[in-house]
mmCIF file of C-alpha atoms in Angstrom:
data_model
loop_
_atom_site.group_PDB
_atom_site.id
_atom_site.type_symbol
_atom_site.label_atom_id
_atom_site.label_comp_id
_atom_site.label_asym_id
_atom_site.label_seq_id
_atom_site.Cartn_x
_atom_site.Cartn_y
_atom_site.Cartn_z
ATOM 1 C CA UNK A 1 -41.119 84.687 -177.736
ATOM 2 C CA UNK A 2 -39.626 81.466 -179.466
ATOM 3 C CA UNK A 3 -41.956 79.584 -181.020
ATOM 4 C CA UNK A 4 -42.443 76.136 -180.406
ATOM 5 C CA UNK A 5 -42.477 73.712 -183.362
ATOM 6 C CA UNK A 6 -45.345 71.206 -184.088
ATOM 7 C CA UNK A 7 -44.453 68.312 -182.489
ATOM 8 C CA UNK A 8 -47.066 66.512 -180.202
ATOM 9 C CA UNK A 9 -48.286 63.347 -179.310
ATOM 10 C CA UNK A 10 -50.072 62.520 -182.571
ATOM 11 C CA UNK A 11 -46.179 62.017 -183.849
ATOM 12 C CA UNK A 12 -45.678 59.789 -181.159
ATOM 13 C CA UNK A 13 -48.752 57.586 -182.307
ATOM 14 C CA UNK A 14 -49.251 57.467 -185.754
ATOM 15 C CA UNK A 15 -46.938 54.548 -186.436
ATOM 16 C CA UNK A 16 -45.849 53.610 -189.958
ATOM 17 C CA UNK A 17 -43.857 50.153 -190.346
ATOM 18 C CA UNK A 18 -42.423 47.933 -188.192
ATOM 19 C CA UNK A 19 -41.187 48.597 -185.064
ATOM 20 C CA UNK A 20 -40.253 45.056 -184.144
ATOM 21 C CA UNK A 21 -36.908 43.622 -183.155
ATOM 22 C CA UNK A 22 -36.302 41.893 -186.300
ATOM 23 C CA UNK A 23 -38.041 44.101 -188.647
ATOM 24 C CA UNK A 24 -36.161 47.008 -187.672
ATOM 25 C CA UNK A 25 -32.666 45.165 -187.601
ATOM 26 C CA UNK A 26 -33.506 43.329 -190.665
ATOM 27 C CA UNK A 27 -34.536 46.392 -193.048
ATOM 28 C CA UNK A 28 -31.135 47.897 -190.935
ATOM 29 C CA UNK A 29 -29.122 45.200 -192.248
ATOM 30 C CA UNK A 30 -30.268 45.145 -195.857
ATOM 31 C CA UNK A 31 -29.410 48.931 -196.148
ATOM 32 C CA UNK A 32 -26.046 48.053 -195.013
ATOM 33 C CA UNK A 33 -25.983 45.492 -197.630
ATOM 34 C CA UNK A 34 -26.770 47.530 -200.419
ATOM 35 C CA UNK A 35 -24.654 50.677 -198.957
ATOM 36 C CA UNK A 36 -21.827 49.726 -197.003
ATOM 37 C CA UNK A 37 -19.136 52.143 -198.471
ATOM 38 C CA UNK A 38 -21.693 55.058 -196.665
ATOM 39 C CA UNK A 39 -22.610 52.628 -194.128
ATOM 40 C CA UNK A 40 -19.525 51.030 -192.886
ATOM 41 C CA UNK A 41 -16.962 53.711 -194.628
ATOM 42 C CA UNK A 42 -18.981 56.575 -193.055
ATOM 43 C CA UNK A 43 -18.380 54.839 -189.721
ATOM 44 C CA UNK A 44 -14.946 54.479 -190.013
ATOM 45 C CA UNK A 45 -14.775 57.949 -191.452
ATOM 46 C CA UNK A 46 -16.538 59.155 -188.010
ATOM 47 C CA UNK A 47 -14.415 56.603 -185.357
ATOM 48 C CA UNK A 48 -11.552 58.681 -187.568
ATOM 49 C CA UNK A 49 -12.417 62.110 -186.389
ATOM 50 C CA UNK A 50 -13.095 61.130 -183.154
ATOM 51 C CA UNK A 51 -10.075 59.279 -181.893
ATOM 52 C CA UNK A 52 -7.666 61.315 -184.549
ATOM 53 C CA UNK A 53 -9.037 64.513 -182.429
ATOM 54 C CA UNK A 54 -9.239 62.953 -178.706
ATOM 55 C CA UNK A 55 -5.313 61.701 -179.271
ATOM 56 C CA UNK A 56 -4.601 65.421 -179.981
ATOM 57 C CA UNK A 57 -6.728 66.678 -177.170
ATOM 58 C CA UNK A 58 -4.997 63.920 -174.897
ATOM 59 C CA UNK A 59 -1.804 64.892 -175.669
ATOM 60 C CA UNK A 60 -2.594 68.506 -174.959
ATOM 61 C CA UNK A 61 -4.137 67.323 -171.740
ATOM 62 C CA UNK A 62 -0.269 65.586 -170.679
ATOM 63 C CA UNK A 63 1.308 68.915 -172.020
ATOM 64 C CA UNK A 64 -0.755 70.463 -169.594
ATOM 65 C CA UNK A 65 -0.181 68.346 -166.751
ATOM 66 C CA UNK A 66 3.597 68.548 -167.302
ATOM 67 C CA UNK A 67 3.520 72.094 -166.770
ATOM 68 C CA UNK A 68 1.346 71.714 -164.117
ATOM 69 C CA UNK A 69 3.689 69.444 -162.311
ATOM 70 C CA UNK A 70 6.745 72.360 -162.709
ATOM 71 C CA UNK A 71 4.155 75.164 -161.731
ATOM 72 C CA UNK A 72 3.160 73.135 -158.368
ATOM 73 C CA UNK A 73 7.238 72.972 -157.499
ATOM 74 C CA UNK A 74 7.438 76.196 -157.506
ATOM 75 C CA UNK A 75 4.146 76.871 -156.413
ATOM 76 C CA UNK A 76 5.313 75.165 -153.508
ATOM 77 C CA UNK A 77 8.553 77.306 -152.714
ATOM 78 C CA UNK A 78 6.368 81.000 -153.353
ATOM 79 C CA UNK A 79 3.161 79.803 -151.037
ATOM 80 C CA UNK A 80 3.924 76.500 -149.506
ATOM 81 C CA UNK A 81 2.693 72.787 -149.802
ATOM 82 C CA UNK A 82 -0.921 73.300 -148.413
ATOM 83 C CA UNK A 83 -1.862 76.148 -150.817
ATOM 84 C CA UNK A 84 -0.509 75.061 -153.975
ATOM 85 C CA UNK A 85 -2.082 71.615 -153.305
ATOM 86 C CA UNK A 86 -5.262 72.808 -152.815
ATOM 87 C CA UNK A 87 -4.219 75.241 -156.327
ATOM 88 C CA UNK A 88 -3.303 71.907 -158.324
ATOM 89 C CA UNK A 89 -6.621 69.720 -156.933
ATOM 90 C CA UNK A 90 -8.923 72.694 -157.994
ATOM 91 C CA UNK A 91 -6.806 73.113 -161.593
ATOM 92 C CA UNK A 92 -6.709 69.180 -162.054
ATOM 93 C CA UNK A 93 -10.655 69.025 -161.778
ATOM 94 C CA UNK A 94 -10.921 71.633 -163.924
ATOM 95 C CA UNK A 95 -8.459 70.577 -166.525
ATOM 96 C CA UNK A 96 -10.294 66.936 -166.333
ATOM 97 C CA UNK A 97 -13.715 69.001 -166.972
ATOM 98 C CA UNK A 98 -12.791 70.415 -170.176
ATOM 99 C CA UNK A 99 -11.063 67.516 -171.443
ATOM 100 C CA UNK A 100 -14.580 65.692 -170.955
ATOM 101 C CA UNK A 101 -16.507 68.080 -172.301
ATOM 102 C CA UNK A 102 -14.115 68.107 -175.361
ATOM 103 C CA UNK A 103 -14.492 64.508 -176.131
ATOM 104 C CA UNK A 104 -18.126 64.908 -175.530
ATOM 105 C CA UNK A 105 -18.267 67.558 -177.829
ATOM 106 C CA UNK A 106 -16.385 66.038 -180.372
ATOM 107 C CA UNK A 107 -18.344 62.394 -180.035
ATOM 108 C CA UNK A 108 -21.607 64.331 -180.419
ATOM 109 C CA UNK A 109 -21.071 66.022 -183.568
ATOM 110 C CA UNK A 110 -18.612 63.257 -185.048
ATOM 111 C CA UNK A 111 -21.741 60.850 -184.628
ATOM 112 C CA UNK A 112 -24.470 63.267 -185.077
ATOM 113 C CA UNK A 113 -22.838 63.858 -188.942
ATOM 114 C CA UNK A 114 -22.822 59.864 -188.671
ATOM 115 C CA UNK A 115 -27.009 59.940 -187.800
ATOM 116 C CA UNK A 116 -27.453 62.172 -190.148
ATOM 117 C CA UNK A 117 -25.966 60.217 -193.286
ATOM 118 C CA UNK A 118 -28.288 57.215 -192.041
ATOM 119 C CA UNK A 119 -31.311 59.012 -191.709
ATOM 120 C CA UNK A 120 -31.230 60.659 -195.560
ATOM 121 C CA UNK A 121 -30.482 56.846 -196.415
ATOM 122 C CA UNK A 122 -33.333 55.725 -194.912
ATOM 123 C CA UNK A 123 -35.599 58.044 -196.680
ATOM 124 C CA UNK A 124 -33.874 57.646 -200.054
ATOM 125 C CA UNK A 125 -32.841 60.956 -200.272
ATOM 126 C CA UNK A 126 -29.040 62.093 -201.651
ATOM 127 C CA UNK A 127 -26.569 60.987 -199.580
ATOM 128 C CA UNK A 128 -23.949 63.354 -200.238
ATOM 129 C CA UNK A 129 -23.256 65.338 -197.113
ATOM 130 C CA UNK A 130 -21.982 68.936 -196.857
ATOM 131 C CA UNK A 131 -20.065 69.067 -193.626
ATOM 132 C CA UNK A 132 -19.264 72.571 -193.339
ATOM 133 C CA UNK A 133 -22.722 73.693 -193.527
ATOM 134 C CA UNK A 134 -24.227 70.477 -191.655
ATOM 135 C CA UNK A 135 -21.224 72.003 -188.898
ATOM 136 C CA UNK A 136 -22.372 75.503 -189.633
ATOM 137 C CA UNK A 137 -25.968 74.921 -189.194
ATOM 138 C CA UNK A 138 -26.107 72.042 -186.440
ATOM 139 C CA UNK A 139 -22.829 72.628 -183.878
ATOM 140 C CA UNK A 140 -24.064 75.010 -181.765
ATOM 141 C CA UNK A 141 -27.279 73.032 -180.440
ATOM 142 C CA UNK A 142 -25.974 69.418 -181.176
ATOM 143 C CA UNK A 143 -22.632 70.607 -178.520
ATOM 144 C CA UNK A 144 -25.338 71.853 -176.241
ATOM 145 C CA UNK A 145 -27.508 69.073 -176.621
ATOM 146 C CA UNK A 146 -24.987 66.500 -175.877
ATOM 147 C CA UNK A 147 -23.857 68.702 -173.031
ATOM 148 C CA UNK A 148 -27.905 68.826 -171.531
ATOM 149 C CA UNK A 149 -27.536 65.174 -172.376
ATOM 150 C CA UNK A 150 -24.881 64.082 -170.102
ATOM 151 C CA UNK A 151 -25.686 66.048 -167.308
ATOM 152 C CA UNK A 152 -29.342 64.874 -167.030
ATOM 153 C CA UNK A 153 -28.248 61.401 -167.048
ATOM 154 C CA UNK A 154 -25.664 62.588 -164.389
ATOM 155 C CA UNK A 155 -29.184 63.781 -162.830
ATOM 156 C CA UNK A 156 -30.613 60.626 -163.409
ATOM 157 C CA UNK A 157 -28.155 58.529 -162.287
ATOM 158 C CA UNK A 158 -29.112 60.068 -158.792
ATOM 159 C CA UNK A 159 -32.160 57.659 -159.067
ATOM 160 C CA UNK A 160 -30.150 54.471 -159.148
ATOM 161 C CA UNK A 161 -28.824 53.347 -162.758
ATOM 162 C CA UNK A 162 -32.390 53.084 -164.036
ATOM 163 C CA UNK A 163 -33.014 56.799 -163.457
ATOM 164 C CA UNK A 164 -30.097 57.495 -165.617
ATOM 165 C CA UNK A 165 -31.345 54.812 -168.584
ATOM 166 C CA UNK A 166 -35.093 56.625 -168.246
ATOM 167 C CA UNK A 167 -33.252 59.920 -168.986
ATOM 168 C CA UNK A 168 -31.041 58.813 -171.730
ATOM 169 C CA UNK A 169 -34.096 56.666 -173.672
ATOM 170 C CA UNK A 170 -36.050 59.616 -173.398
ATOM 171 C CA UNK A 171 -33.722 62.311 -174.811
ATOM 172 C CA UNK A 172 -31.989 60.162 -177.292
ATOM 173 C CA UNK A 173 -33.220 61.258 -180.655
ATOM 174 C CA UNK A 174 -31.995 65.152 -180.012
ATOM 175 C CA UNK A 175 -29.551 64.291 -182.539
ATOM 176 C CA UNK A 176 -31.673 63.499 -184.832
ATOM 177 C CA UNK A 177 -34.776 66.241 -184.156
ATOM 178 C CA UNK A 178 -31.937 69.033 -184.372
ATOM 179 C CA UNK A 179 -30.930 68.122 -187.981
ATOM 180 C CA UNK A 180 -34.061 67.096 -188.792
ATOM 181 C CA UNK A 181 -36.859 69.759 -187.913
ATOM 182 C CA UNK A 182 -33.832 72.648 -187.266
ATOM 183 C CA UNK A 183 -34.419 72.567 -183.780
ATOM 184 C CA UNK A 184 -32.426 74.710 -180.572
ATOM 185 C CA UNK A 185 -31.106 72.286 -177.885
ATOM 186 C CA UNK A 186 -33.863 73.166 -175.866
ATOM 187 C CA UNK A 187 -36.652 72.465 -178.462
ATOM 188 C CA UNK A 188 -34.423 68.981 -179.583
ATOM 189 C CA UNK A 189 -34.454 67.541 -175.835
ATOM 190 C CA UNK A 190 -37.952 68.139 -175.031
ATOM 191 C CA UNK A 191 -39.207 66.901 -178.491
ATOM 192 C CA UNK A 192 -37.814 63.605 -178.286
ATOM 193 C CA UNK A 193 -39.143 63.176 -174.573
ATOM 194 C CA UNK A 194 -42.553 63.625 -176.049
ATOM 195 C CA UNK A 195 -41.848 61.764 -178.909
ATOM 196 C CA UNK A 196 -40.093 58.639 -177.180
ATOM 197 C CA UNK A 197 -43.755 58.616 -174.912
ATOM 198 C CA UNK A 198 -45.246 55.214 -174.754
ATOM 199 C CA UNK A 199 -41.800 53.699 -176.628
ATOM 200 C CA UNK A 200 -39.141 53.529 -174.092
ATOM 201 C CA UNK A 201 -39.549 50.322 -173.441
ATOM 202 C CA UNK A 202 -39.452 49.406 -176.512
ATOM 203 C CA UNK A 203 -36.242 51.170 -176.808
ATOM 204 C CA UNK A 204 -34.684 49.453 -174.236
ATOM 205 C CA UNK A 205 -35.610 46.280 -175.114
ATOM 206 C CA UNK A 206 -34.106 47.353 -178.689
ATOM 207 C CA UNK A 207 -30.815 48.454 -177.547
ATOM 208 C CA UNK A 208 -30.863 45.280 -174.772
ATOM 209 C CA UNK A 209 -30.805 43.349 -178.360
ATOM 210 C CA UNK A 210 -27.677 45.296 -179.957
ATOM 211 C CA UNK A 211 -26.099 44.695 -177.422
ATOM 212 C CA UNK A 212 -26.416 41.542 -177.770
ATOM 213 C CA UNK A 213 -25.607 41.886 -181.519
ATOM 214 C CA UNK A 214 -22.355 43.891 -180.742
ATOM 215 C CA UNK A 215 -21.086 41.736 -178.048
ATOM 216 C CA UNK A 216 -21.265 38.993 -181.295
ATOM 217 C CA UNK A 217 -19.239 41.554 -183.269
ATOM 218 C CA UNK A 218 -16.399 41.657 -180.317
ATOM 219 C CA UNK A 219 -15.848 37.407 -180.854
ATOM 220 C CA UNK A 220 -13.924 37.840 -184.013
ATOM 221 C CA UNK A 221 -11.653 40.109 -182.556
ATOM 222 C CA UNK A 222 -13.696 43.475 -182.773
ATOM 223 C CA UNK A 223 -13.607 43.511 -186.862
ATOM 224 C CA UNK A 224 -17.576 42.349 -186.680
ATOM 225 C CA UNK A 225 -18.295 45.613 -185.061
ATOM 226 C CA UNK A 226 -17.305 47.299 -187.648
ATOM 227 C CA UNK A 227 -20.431 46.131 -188.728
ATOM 228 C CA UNK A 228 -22.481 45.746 -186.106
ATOM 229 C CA UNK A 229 -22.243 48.963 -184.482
ATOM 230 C CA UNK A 230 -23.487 51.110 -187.600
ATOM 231 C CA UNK A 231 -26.390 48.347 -187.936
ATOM 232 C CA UNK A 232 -26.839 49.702 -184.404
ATOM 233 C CA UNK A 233 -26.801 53.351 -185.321
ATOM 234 C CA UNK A 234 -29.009 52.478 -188.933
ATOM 235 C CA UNK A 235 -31.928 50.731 -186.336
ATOM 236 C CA UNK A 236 -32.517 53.445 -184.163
ATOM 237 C CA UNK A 237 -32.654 56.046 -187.690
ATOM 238 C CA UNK A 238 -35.579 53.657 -188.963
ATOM 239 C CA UNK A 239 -37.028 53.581 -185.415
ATOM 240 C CA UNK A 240 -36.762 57.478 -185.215
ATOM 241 C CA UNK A 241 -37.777 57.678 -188.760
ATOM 242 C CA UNK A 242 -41.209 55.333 -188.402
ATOM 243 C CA UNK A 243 -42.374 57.171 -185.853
ATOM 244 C CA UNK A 244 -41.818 60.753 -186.641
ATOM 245 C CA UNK A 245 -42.382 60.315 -190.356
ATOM 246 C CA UNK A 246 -45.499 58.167 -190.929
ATOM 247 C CA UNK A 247 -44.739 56.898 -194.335
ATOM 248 C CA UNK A 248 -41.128 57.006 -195.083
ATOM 249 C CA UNK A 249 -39.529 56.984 -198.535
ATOM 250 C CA UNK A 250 -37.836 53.734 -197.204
ATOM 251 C CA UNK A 251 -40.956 51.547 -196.244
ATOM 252 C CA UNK A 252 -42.422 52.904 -199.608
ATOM 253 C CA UNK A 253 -39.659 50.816 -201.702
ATOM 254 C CA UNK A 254 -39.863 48.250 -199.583
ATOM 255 C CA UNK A 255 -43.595 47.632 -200.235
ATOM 256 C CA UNK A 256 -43.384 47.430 -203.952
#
């Protein structure tokens, strides 16, 4: 029977630091300061990967669809208009399923990398990161994770946009609980539900803020977010960080 790793409520209430707004965004911003080729370089490093790989999967996608256009005209000629149009509806859904889950797949583990660099800068630990066995170790339940992800917020969003937003503040540190503690999807997803208890809100309010902060980041043209968005990704890793790790390496050098 899989075991179930130690992680209960006392994580989710034995808070070290400070969870405000500007404590979090401040001590966010000064690691950016003191790191930005990780910080900032990292980000463009993982924006890279991720549109690099969704132009190539795009382009596949139109390959596809080109040859899907020839098949239907001769689709229609073998077994006639009605069949092969219910043939190319069923095959466009399907070819517009995979192509999501691709890009999801590839955002997830492009980012999750990303989550991971910020979280060993947070608690002072080496920063170098080995890829192929971060890739080796983490794919399988960070794909799956995102996966479980996006379809409970497709779940959620069943219960009017704020079902969706519940679901998605409530699994949203699976990234970080998979690389972290070495968790399966499964184990990942229902950890950070209990460990998000009592702090969505505060959450919420949090990402209401970057928002906020990113939106500033889009008035000079979209170079501030370049900035701003991994001071949004380096908030939530201290937020993670202070609540499942009382005591951080991070607020320890900070105190002295």
């Amino acid at each position: 029977m899989e075991s179930q790793p130690e992680l209960h409520d006392s994580y989710a209430r034995d808070i070290a630091g400070d969870l405000s707004i500007g404590g979090l965004i401040g001590d966010s911003w000064s690691l950016i300061k003191e790191h930005t080729v990780e910080t900032v370089g990292g980000f463009l490093l993982a924006m890279g990967v991720v549109y690099g790989l969704q132009a190539v999967i795009t382009i596949g996608i139109y390959a596809l669809m080109l040859g899907g256009m020839l098949a239907f005209t001769l689709a229609v000629e073998v077994v006639g208009e009605s069949v092969a149009t219910v043939f190319a509806v069923i095959g466009g859904v399907f070819g517009y399923s995979i192509f999501l889950t691709l890009i999801v797949v590839v955002q997830g583990l492009a980012f999750a990398a990303y989550q991971a660099m910020w979280l060993k800068l947070v608690r002072g630990e080496s920063r170098k990161m080995d890829f192929a066995g971060f890739f080796r170790a983490f794919a399988l339940p960070l794909t799956l994770g995102s996966l479980l992800q996006l379809c409970a917020a497709m779940v959620g969003s069943l219960a009017l946009l704020i079902g969706a937003y519940v679901v998605m503040l409530g699994l949203f540190f699976m990234p970080f609980l998979v690389f972290d503690w070495g968790l399966t999807a499964r184990q990942a997803l229902s950890a950070s539900w209990k460990l998000s208890s009592g702090y969505k809100l505060n959450l919420l309010v949090l990402m209401l803020a970057l928002c906020g902060v990113n939106m500033l980041g889009m008035v000079t043209c979209g170079a501030g977010m370049l900035v701003t968005l991994p001071l949004s990704v380096g908030t939530f890793a201290l937020f993670y960080d202070r609540i499942a790790r009382p005591g951080n390496v991070y607020l320890d050098i900070r105190a002295k």
